[in-house]
C-alpha cells in the first residue's frame, strides 16, 4: 500500500524531533520501517495520512478504553472548552472526576490530580519517603513507572527495546535509593526485606506488569508484597496507570483483592488527554502540601477539559457488562491467535489479563523480565509488518501489551485473527534447533 504522505511527514519529523517522535516507542525502532502518521481515528479504527485504515491495537497505549472519538467524550470536551480552557483555580469538573475514581477505588481516600503517569509515580514515591522518613524504594525489573530519574532503573520495554539498561543523564546518586528485584519472585522480596526492611520506604509495583509485555502476577506475589510491606512499616504503591479502569472497574486492586496504601493512575482517567493522579490513605495524603510538608504542585493540574474527557469516559463504562465484554473479546482474540499459531507450528506464549494481551514468540512461559526477553524479536518484526500490511496496527515492539477497547467488535477480532493467519504463514521461522 502507498505510504507516500506518511513517509514525507515522517521525514520532516526526523528533522524536528529526536528520532522523529515525541515518545521513543513511536519510532518503530524495535521493528524497523517508517511509522504511519495518523490523522484520524474513529472507534477501533485509525487512518494514516495516505488514507489507509488500520484496526488499532495500540489505543494510545491503553488510554482509549472507549476507542476513538466517542461522541459523548468529544461533546464533553467541546462543552468544557467553550467554558474556558483553564483557570488555575478549583473547578467542579475536578470533583466530578474524583467522585467516580473514589467510588471505584475505596482505598483512594484522598487524591491529587497531576498531568502524567510519570508525575503520579514520582510524587507517590516522594510521599512514601516523606511519610516513612526512609529512602529506599523497591521496584521490579521490567516495571515502568514513567521517566523520573530515580525510577529509570531496569524500567521496561521502551528502554529494553532501545538497548538502554538505564538512561544516560541519570546520576548514580539518583538510583542508589532504588532497588530492583525480579517480578513475581516473592522469595527475593522476602530476603531483601530481611536484610533491608527498616530502610524501605515503599514497594512500587505494576500489579499486572504491562511494560515488559503483559506479565500477570502469580497468586502469591501481591499478597506477599502486602504482608512484607505492612510488617516492615513500608508502604505498598500500586502503579495502576495501565490497569486502573482496564482490568476491572476496581482496577487490579479489586481484581486481585489486595489493597495498596497508595495508587497511581493515568491513561484511561484522562480519556485521551494528558493526566495522572496519585492517592490513597488519608493520613498519608495529608502529608502533601498545603496540609503537610511534602511539596508537589501543577499549573495545569485538574485542567477542566481533561477532567471533562476523563469523566465522560468513566461515565460511559457500564460496569460489569463492559468488563465482561472486554474479557470476552480478549479471550476470543487469545484463542484465535493460539489456534493460528498452532496451525503454523509456531510456538507462542500468550499472556492475557482481560483486554490486555501480549504474544511472546517463545515456547517457555513468561513470568518476569528475563523470560519475556526470550521472545524472538526477528519473528515478531516479520509478524508486525505482516499485520501492518494487512491493516492491523500493533504496538511496535515484542515487549509491549496490545490493548483492546470497547469499540472493538467481534468482527474486528476476526479480522485480527485472519490477518495473523496469513502474516504467520509469511513470516520466517526462527532459526531454532531442538
Ligand atoms: C504509561 C505509564 C506510566 C507513565 O505515564 P505517562 O503519562 O506516560 O507519564 C507510568 N506507569 C505505568 C505503569 C505506565 O504504563
Coordinates of C-alpha atoms and ligand atoms in Angstrom, one line a residue:
X1 CA 0.0 0.0 0.0
X2 CA 1.1 3.5 -0.7
X3 CA 2.7 5.3 2.2
X4 CA 3.9 8.4 0.5
X5 CA 2.3 11.1 2.7
X6 CA 3.3 9.3 5.9
X7 CA 6.9 8.9 4.5
X8 CA 7.0 12.6 3.7
X9 CA 5.7 13.8 7.0
X10 CA 7.9 11.4 9.0
X11 CA 10.9 12.6 7.0
X12 CA 10.1 16.2 8.2
X13 CA 9.5 14.9 11.7
X14 CA 13.0 13.5 11.7
X15 CA 14.4 17.0 11.1
X16 CA 12.4 18.4 14.0
X17 CA 12.1 15.8 16.8
X18 CA 14.8 13.4 18.1
X19 CA 14.1 10.2 16.1
X20 CA 11.1 11.9 14.6
X21 CA 9.0 11.4 17.7
X22 CA 7.9 12.8 20.9
X23 CA 8.0 9.5 22.8
X24 CA 10.6 6.8 21.8
X25 CA 8.4 3.7 21.2
X26 CA 6.5 5.5 18.4
X27 CA 9.7 5.5 16.3
X28 CA 9.4 1.8 15.3
X29 CA 13.0 1.1 16.3
X30 CA 12.4 -2.4 17.5
X31 CA 10.6 -3.4 14.3
X32 CA 12.2 -1.1 11.7
X33 CA 10.4 0.8 8.9
X34 CA 8.5 4.1 8.9
X35 CA 5.7 4.6 11.3
X36 CA 2.4 5.7 9.7
X37 CA 1.4 9.2 10.5
X38 CA -2.1 9.1 12.0
X39 CA -4.5 11.7 11.0
X40 CA -7.8 10.5 12.4
X41 CA -9.5 7.8 14.5
X42 CA -13.0 6.5 15.0
X43 CA -14.0 3.6 17.2
X44 CA -11.4 0.9 16.8
X45 CA -10.0 2.3 13.5
X46 CA -7.3 4.8 12.8
X47 CA -6.4 6.3 9.4
X48 CA -3.0 7.4 8.3
X49 CA -2.0 10.4 6.1
X50 CA -2.4 8.2 3.0
X51 CA -5.9 7.3 3.9
X52 CA -5.1 3.7 4.9
X53 CA -7.3 2.3 7.6
X54 CA -5.9 0.2 10.5
X55 CA -7.6 -1.7 13.3
X56 CA -5.9 -0.1 16.3
X57 CA -4.4 -2.3 19.0
X58 CA -2.3 0.5 20.5
X59 CA -5.3 2.6 21.6
X60 CA -3.0 5.4 22.8
X61 CA -1.2 2.8 25.0
X62 CA -4.4 1.9 26.7
X63 CA -5.8 5.3 27.3
X64 CA -8.6 4.9 24.7
X65 CA -10.8 2.4 26.6
X66 CA -13.8 3.5 24.6
X67 CA -12.0 3.7 21.3
X68 CA -11.5 6.9 19.3
X69 CA -13.8 9.9 19.0
X70 CA -16.6 8.5 21.1
X71 CA -19.4 11.2 20.6
X72 CA -20.1 11.6 24.4
X73 CA -16.4 12.3 25.1
X74 CA -16.0 14.6 22.1
X75 CA -19.1 16.6 23.2
X76 CA -18.0 16.8 26.8
X77 CA -14.6 18.2 25.7
X78 CA -16.3 20.7 23.4
X79 CA -18.6 21.9 26.2
X80 CA -15.8 22.2 28.7
X81 CA -13.6 24.0 26.1
X82 CA -16.3 26.5 25.4
X83 CA -16.3 27.5 29.1
X84 CA -12.6 28.4 29.0
X85 CA -9.6 26.1 28.8
X86 CA -8.1 26.6 32.2
X87 CA -8.2 28.9 35.2
X88 CA -5.5 27.6 37.7
X89 CA -8.3 27.5 40.3
X90 CA -10.7 25.0 41.6
X91 CA -13.4 23.8 39.3
X92 CA -16.4 21.5 39.8
X93 CA -15.1 19.3 37.0
X94 CA -12.3 18.1 39.2
X95 CA -14.9 16.9 41.7
X96 CA -16.8 15.1 39.1
X97 CA -13.8 13.0 38.1
X98 CA -12.7 12.5 41.7
X99 CA -16.2 11.2 42.7
X100 CA -16.0 8.5 40.1
X101 CA -12.5 7.5 40.9
X102 CA -13.1 7.3 44.6
X103 CA -16.4 5.4 44.2
X104 CA -14.5 2.8 42.2
X105 CA -11.4 2.7 44.4
X106 CA -12.2 2.9 48.1
X107 CA -8.5 2.8 49.0
X108 CA -8.2 6.3 47.5
X109 CA -9.4 8.3 50.4
X110 CA -7.7 11.4 49.1
X111 CA -6.2 12.1 45.8
X112 CA -4.1 14.6 43.9
X113 CA -4.5 15.2 40.2
X114 CA -1.4 15.7 38.1
X115 CA -0.6 15.8 34.4
X116 CA 1.0 12.4 33.6
X117 CA 1.6 9.0 35.0
X118 CA 5.3 9.9 35.4
X119 CA 4.3 12.7 37.8
X120 CA 2.0 10.4 39.6
X121 CA 4.6 7.7 40.3
X122 CA 7.3 10.3 41.1
X123 CA 5.1 12.0 43.6
X124 CA 3.9 8.8 45.2
X125 CA 7.5 7.8 45.8
X126 CA 8.3 11.2 47.2
X127 CA 5.3 10.9 49.5
X128 CA 6.3 7.4 50.7
X129 CA 9.8 8.7 51.6
X130 CA 8.3 11.8 53.3
X131 CA 5.9 9.7 55.4
X132 CA 8.3 7.0 56.4
X133 CA 11.5 9.0 56.7
X134 CA 13.2 6.2 54.8
X135 CA 15.0 6.4 51.4
X136 CA 14.9 3.0 49.7
X137 CA 12.3 2.2 47.1
X138 CA 11.9 -1.3 45.7
X139 CA 10.8 -1.7 42.1
X140 CA 10.8 -4.6 39.8
X141 CA 12.9 -5.5 36.8
X142 CA 10.9 -4.5 33.7
X143 CA 8.4 -2.4 35.7
X144 CA 7.9 1.0 34.1
X145 CA 6.7 4.0 36.2
X146 CA 7.4 6.9 33.9
X147 CA 10.7 8.6 33.4
X148 CA 11.5 10.3 36.7
X149 CA 15.3 9.8 37.3
X150 CA 15.0 7.6 40.4
X151 CA 12.7 5.2 38.6
X152 CA 14.7 4.7 35.4
X153 CA 16.4 1.6 36.7
X154 CA 15.6 -1.5 34.5
X155 CA 12.4 0.1 33.5
X156 CA 10.8 -2.0 30.8
X157 CA 10.1 -2.2 27.1
X158 CA 10.8 1.3 25.8
X159 CA 14.3 1.1 27.3
X160 CA 14.9 -2.6 26.7
X161 CA 13.9 -2.1 23.0
X162 CA 16.3 0.8 22.7
X163 CA 19.0 -1.3 24.2
X164 CA 19.5 1.1 27.1
X165 CA 19.6 -0.7 30.5
X166 CA 19.2 2.7 32.1
X167 CA 19.3 6.3 30.8
X168 CA 22.5 8.3 30.4
X169 CA 22.0 11.5 32.3
X170 CA 20.6 9.8 35.3
X171 CA 23.2 10.1 38.0
X172 CA 24.3 7.1 40.1
X173 CA 23.1 9.1 43.1
X174 CA 19.6 9.3 41.7
X175 CA 19.2 5.5 41.6
X176 CA 21.2 4.5 44.7
X177 CA 18.0 4.5 46.6
X178 CA 16.2 2.3 44.1
X179 CA 16.5 -1.4 44.5
X180 CA 15.4 -3.6 41.6
X181 CA 14.1 -7.2 42.2
X182 CA 12.7 -9.8 39.8
X183 CA 9.0 -9.6 39.2
X184 CA 6.9 -12.4 40.6
X185 CA 9.7 -13.5 42.9
X186 CA 8.2 -13.3 46.4
X187 CA 11.2 -15.1 47.8
X188 CA 13.6 -12.5 46.5
X189 CA 11.4 -9.8 48.1
X190 CA 11.3 -11.7 51.4
X191 CA 15.0 -12.0 51.7
X192 CA 15.5 -8.4 50.6
X193 CA 13.1 -7.3 53.4
X194 CA 15.1 -9.5 55.9
X195 CA 18.2 -7.6 55.0
X196 CA 16.9 -4.0 54.5
X197 CA 13.4 -3.9 55.8
X198 CA 14.0 -1.0 58.1
X199 CA 15.3 1.1 55.2
X200 CA 12.5 0.5 52.8
X201 CA 10.0 3.4 52.3
X202 CA 7.9 1.6 49.7
X203 CA 7.5 -1.2 47.2
X204 CA 6.3 0.2 43.8
X205 CA 4.8 -2.3 41.5
X206 CA 2.6 -2.7 38.4
X207 CA 0.1 -5.1 39.9
X208 CA -0.2 -6.6 36.4
X209 CA 3.1 -5.9 34.6
X210 CA 2.3 -4.5 31.2
X211 CA 5.6 -2.8 30.2
X212 CA 7.6 -5.9 29.6
X213 CA 4.7 -7.3 27.6
X214 CA 1.9 -8.5 29.8
X215 CA 3.0 -10.5 32.8
X216 CA 0.2 -11.3 35.3
X217 CA 1.1 -11.6 39.0
X218 CA 1.4 -15.1 40.3
X219 CA -1.2 -15.9 43.0
X220 CA 1.2 -15.4 45.9
X221 CA 3.1 -12.3 44.7
X222 CA 0.8 -9.4 45.5
X223 CA -0.3 -10.8 48.9
X224 CA 3.4 -11.3 49.8
X225 CA 4.1 -7.7 48.9
X226 CA 1.2 -6.6 51.1
X227 CA 2.3 -8.7 54.0
X228 CA 6.0 -7.8 53.8
X229 CA 5.5 -4.0 53.5
X230 CA 3.0 -3.9 56.4
X231 CA 5.3 -5.9 58.6
X232 CA 8.2 -3.6 57.9
X233 CA 6.4 -0.3 58.2
X234 CA 6.9 0.3 54.4
X235 CA 4.2 1.4 52.0
X236 CA 2.8 -0.6 49.1
X237 CA 2.3 1.5 46.0
X238 CA 0.3 0.1 43.1
X239 CA 1.1 1.7 39.8
X240 CA -2.3 1.3 38.1
X241 CA -1.6 3.8 35.3
X242 CA -2.5 1.0 32.8
X243 CA -4.5 -1.4 34.9
X244 CA -6.8 1.3 36.5
X245 CA -10.3 1.0 34.9
X246 CA -8.9 -1.5 32.4
X247 CA -8.6 -4.9 34.2
X248 CA -11.9 -4.1 36.0
X249 CA -13.9 -1.2 37.4
X250 CA -12.0 -1.6 40.7
X251 CA -8.6 -1.9 39.0
X252 CA -6.1 -4.6 39.8
X253 CA -6.6 -4.0 43.5
X254 CA -10.2 -5.1 43.1
X255 CA -9.4 -7.9 40.7
X256 CA -6.7 -9.5 43.0
X257 CA -8.2 -8.4 46.3
X258 CA -5.0 -6.7 47.5
X259 CA -5.3 -3.1 48.8
X260 CA -2.3 -0.8 48.4
X261 CA -1.5 2.2 50.6
X262 CA -1.1 4.4 47.5
X263 CA -2.3 4.1 43.9
X264 CA -1.1 5.8 40.8
X265 CA -3.5 6.4 37.9
X266 CA -3.2 7.9 34.4
X267 CA -4.1 7.0 30.8
X268 CA -7.8 6.0 30.9
X269 CA -8.8 8.5 33.6
X270 CA -7.9 11.3 31.1
X271 CA -10.0 9.8 28.2
X272 CA -7.1 10.5 25.8
X273 CA -5.9 13.9 27.3
X274 CA -2.8 14.2 29.4
X275 CA -3.4 13.2 33.1
X276 CA -2.2 11.4 36.1
X277 CA -3.3 11.0 39.7
X278 CA -2.0 9.6 42.9
X279 CA -3.9 8.9 46.0
X280 CA -4.6 6.6 49.0
X281 CA -4.8 6.6 52.7
X282 CA -5.9 9.8 54.2
X283 CA -3.1 10.0 56.8
X284 CA -0.5 9.6 54.0
X285 CA -2.1 12.1 51.7
X286 CA -2.3 14.7 54.5
X287 CA 1.5 14.9 54.2
X288 CA 1.0 16.6 50.8
X289 CA 1.2 20.4 50.6
X290 CA -0.6 22.6 51.6
X291 CA -1.6 20.3 54.5
X292 CA 1.8 18.8 55.1
X293 CA 5.5 19.2 54.3
X294 CA 5.7 17.1 51.1
X295 CA 5.7 19.6 48.2
X296 CA 4.0 18.8 44.9
X297 CA 2.2 21.2 42.5
X298 CA 1.0 21.7 39.0
X299 CA -0.1 24.7 36.9
X300 CA -2.2 22.6 34.6
X301 CA -3.3 20.1 37.2
X302 CA -7.1 19.4 37.2
X303 CA -7.5 21.1 33.8
X304 CA -11.2 21.3 33.2
X305 CA -11.1 20.0 29.6
X306 CA -9.1 16.9 30.7
X307 CA -11.5 16.4 33.6
X308 CA -14.4 16.5 31.2
X309 CA -12.8 13.9 28.9
X310 CA -12.0 11.6 31.8
X311 CA -15.4 12.0 33.5
X312 CA -17.2 11.3 30.2
X313 CA -15.1 8.3 29.6
X314 CA -15.6 6.8 33.0
X315 CA -19.3 7.6 32.9
X316 CA -19.7 5.7 29.7
X317 CA -18.4 2.5 31.2
X318 CA -21.2 0.1 32.0
X319 CA -19.5 -1.7 34.9
X320 CA -19.6 -5.4 34.8
X321 CA -21.3 -5.6 31.5
X322 CA -18.5 -3.8 29.8
X323 CA -15.7 -5.6 31.6
X324 CA -17.3 -8.9 30.8
X325 CA -17.4 -7.8 27.2
X326 CA -13.7 -6.9 27.2
X327 CA -12.9 -10.2 28.8
X328 CA -14.9 -12.0 26.1
X329 CA -13.2 -10.1 23.3
X330 CA -9.8 -10.7 24.9
X331 CA -10.5 -14.4 25.3
X332 CA -11.7 -14.7 21.7
X333 CA -8.5 -13.0 20.4
X334 CA -6.3 -15.2 22.6
X335 CA -8.0 -18.4 21.5
X336 CA -7.9 -17.4 17.8
X337 CA -4.2 -16.4 17.9
X338 CA -3.3 -19.7 19.7
X339 CA -5.1 -21.7 17.1
X340 CA -3.5 -19.8 14.2
X341 CA 0.0 -20.2 15.8
X342 CA -0.6 -23.9 16.2
X343 CA -1.7 -24.3 12.6
X344 CA 1.5 -22.6 11.6
X345 CA 3.6 -24.7 14.1
X346 CA 4.7 -21.5 15.7
X347 CA 5.5 -21.8 19.5
X348 CA 4.0 -18.8 21.2
X349 CA 3.0 -17.9 24.7
X350 CA 0.1 -15.6 25.2
X351 CA -0.2 -13.7 28.5
X352 CA -3.6 -12.0 28.9
X353 CA -5.5 -10.2 31.6
X354 CA -8.9 -9.1 30.3
X355 CA -8.3 -6.7 27.4
X356 CA -4.5 -6.6 27.9
X357 CA -2.5 -9.2 26.0
X358 CA 0.9 -10.0 24.6
X359 CA 2.0 -12.7 22.2
X360 CA 5.5 -13.8 23.1
X361 CA 7.4 -15.7 20.4
X362 CA 8.8 -18.3 22.7
X363 CA 8.0 -21.8 23.9
X364 CA 8.5 -21.2 27.6
X365 CA 6.2 -19.4 29.9
X366 CA 6.8 -15.8 30.6
X367 CA 6.7 -14.7 34.3
X368 CA 9.3 -11.9 34.5
X369 CA 11.5 -9.7 32.5
X370 CA 14.1 -12.4 31.9
X371 CA 11.6 -14.9 30.4
X372 CA 9.9 -12.1 28.5
X373 CA 13.2 -11.3 26.8
X374 CA 13.2 -14.8 25.3
X375 CA 10.5 -13.6 22.9
X376 CA 12.1 -13.8 19.5
X377 CA 12.5 -10.3 18.0
X378 CA 13.1 -11.3 14.5
X379 CA 9.8 -13.3 14.4
X380 CA 7.9 -10.5 16.0
X381 CA 9.4 -8.0 13.5
X382 CA 8.2 -10.0 10.5
X383 CA 4.8 -10.7 12.1
X384 CA 4.4 -7.0 13.0
X385 CA 5.0 -5.9 9.4
X386 CA 2.8 -8.7 8.0
X387 CA 0.0 -7.4 10.3
X388 CA 0.6 -3.7 9.3
X389 CA 0.3 -4.6 5.6
X390 CA -3.0 -6.3 6.4
X391 CA -4.3 -3.2 8.2
X392 CA -3.6 -4.1 11.8
X393 CA -1.7 -1.7 13.9
X394 CA 0.1 -3.5 16.7
X395 CA 2.4 -1.9 19.3
X396 CA 5.8 -1.8 17.6
X397 CA 7.7 -4.0 20.0
X398 CA 7.7 -7.6 21.0
X399 CA 7.7 -6.5 24.7
X400 CA 4.5 -4.4 24.7
X401 CA 0.9 -5.0 25.6
X402 CA -1.8 -5.0 23.0
X403 CA -4.9 -3.1 24.0
X404 CA -8.5 -3.8 23.1
X405 CA -11.2 -1.1 23.5
X406 CA -14.9 -1.2 24.0
X407 CA -15.2 0.0 20.4
X408 CA -13.6 -3.3 19.1
X409 CA -16.2 -5.8 17.8
X410 CA -16.2 -9.5 17.2
X411 CA -15.6 -8.7 13.5
X412 CA -12.5 -6.7 14.4
X413 CA -11.2 -9.6 16.4
X414 CA -11.9 -11.9 13.5
X415 CA -10.0 -9.5 11.2
X416 CA -7.0 -9.5 13.5
X417 CA -7.0 -13.3 13.7
X418 CA -7.4 -13.6 9.9
X419 CA -4.5 -11.2 9.4
X420 CA -2.4 -13.2 11.9
X421 CA -3.2 -16.4 10.0
X422 CA -1.6 -15.1 6.8
X423 CA 1.1 -13.0 8.5
X424 CA 2.3 -16.1 10.3
X425 CA 2.3 -18.0 7.0
X426 CA 4.7 -15.4 5.5
X427 CA 6.9 -14.7 8.5
X428 CA 10.2 -16.6 8.7
X429 CA 10.6 -19.2 11.4
X430 CA 13.3 -18.6 13.9
X431 CA 16.5 -20.5 13.3
X432 CA 15.8 -23.0 16.0
X433 CA 17.2 -26.4 16.5
X434 CA 15.5 -28.7 19.0
Ligands
LIG1 C1 2.4 4.9 30.9 C2 2.9 4.5 32.2 C3 3.4 5.4 33.1 C4 3.8 6.8 32.7 O1 2.7 7.6 32.3 P1 3.0 8.9 31.4 O2 1.6 9.5 31.3 O3 3.5 8.3 30.1 O4 4.0 9.7 32.1 C5 3.7 5.1 34.4 N1 3.4 3.8 34.9 C6 2.9 2.9 34.0 C7 2.5 1.5 34.6 C8 2.6 3.2 32.7 O5 2.2 2.2 31.9

